[in-house]
Amino acid sequence: GIKTKANEAIYTFVAVDEMGSPMPVPKILPESELEKERFEAALRRKQLSLVLAGKMAPKEATELKAIFE
């Protein structure tokens, strides 16, 4: 049959130690233009999610504000 894109998903992975507790990982450094665009879009999505959940004040969402400036 014909293949049609039906949806797109974003996964969040968390590194855990032997006890199952979250642990720090090295920061991601986007290199290509596509990686940079996706990285910036992810920051905006994260800020939007935090604002909507009441965990971040809208005035602190610098990446979101940049869209409207």
XYZ file of C-alpha atoms in Angstrom:
69
model
C 0.000 0.000 0.000
C 0.838 3.659 0.016
C 2.810 4.917 3.009
C 1.503 8.127 4.544
C 2.969 10.015 7.483
C 0.361 9.751 10.229
C 2.078 11.459 13.157
C 5.295 12.594 14.740
C 6.537 11.942 18.276
C 9.027 13.429 20.689
C 10.726 11.192 23.220
C 12.290 12.285 26.481
C 14.999 10.053 27.870
C 16.307 10.207 31.433
C 19.628 8.700 32.466
C 19.392 6.810 35.748
C 21.959 5.400 38.138
C 22.023 1.908 39.665
C 19.310 2.934 42.151
C 17.011 4.259 39.431
C 17.553 7.905 40.355
C 17.998 10.502 37.597
C 21.610 11.456 36.965
C 23.275 14.224 34.953
C 24.409 13.662 31.378
C 26.589 15.805 29.096
C 24.753 18.643 27.347
C 23.784 18.122 23.732
C 25.636 20.380 21.320
C 23.711 20.667 18.052
C 26.023 20.919 15.055
C 24.101 21.005 11.777
C 21.513 23.666 10.934
C 18.748 21.063 11.213
C 19.985 19.982 14.652
C 20.134 23.630 15.767
C 16.572 24.281 14.561
C 15.272 21.172 16.325
C 17.177 22.028 19.502
C 15.724 25.553 19.598
C 12.221 24.220 18.895
C 12.614 21.754 21.770
C 13.534 24.601 24.128
C 10.396 26.486 23.098
C 8.218 23.395 23.596
C 9.734 22.805 27.032
C 9.128 26.399 28.088
C 5.557 26.313 26.793
C 4.913 23.111 28.727
C 6.348 24.624 31.922
C 4.297 27.819 31.526
C 1.083 25.880 30.910
C 1.782 23.681 33.945
C 2.332 26.767 36.115
C 5.962 25.825 36.764
C 7.440 28.812 34.907
C 6.311 32.417 34.784
C 5.530 33.564 31.227
C 7.985 36.456 31.604
C 10.779 33.910 32.206
C 10.063 32.037 28.961
C 12.747 33.822 26.951
C 12.668 31.405 24.015
C 8.904 31.838 23.642
C 9.119 35.632 23.885
C 11.721 35.653 21.115
C 9.104 34.302 18.690
C 6.977 37.426 19.110
C 9.728 40.044 19.015
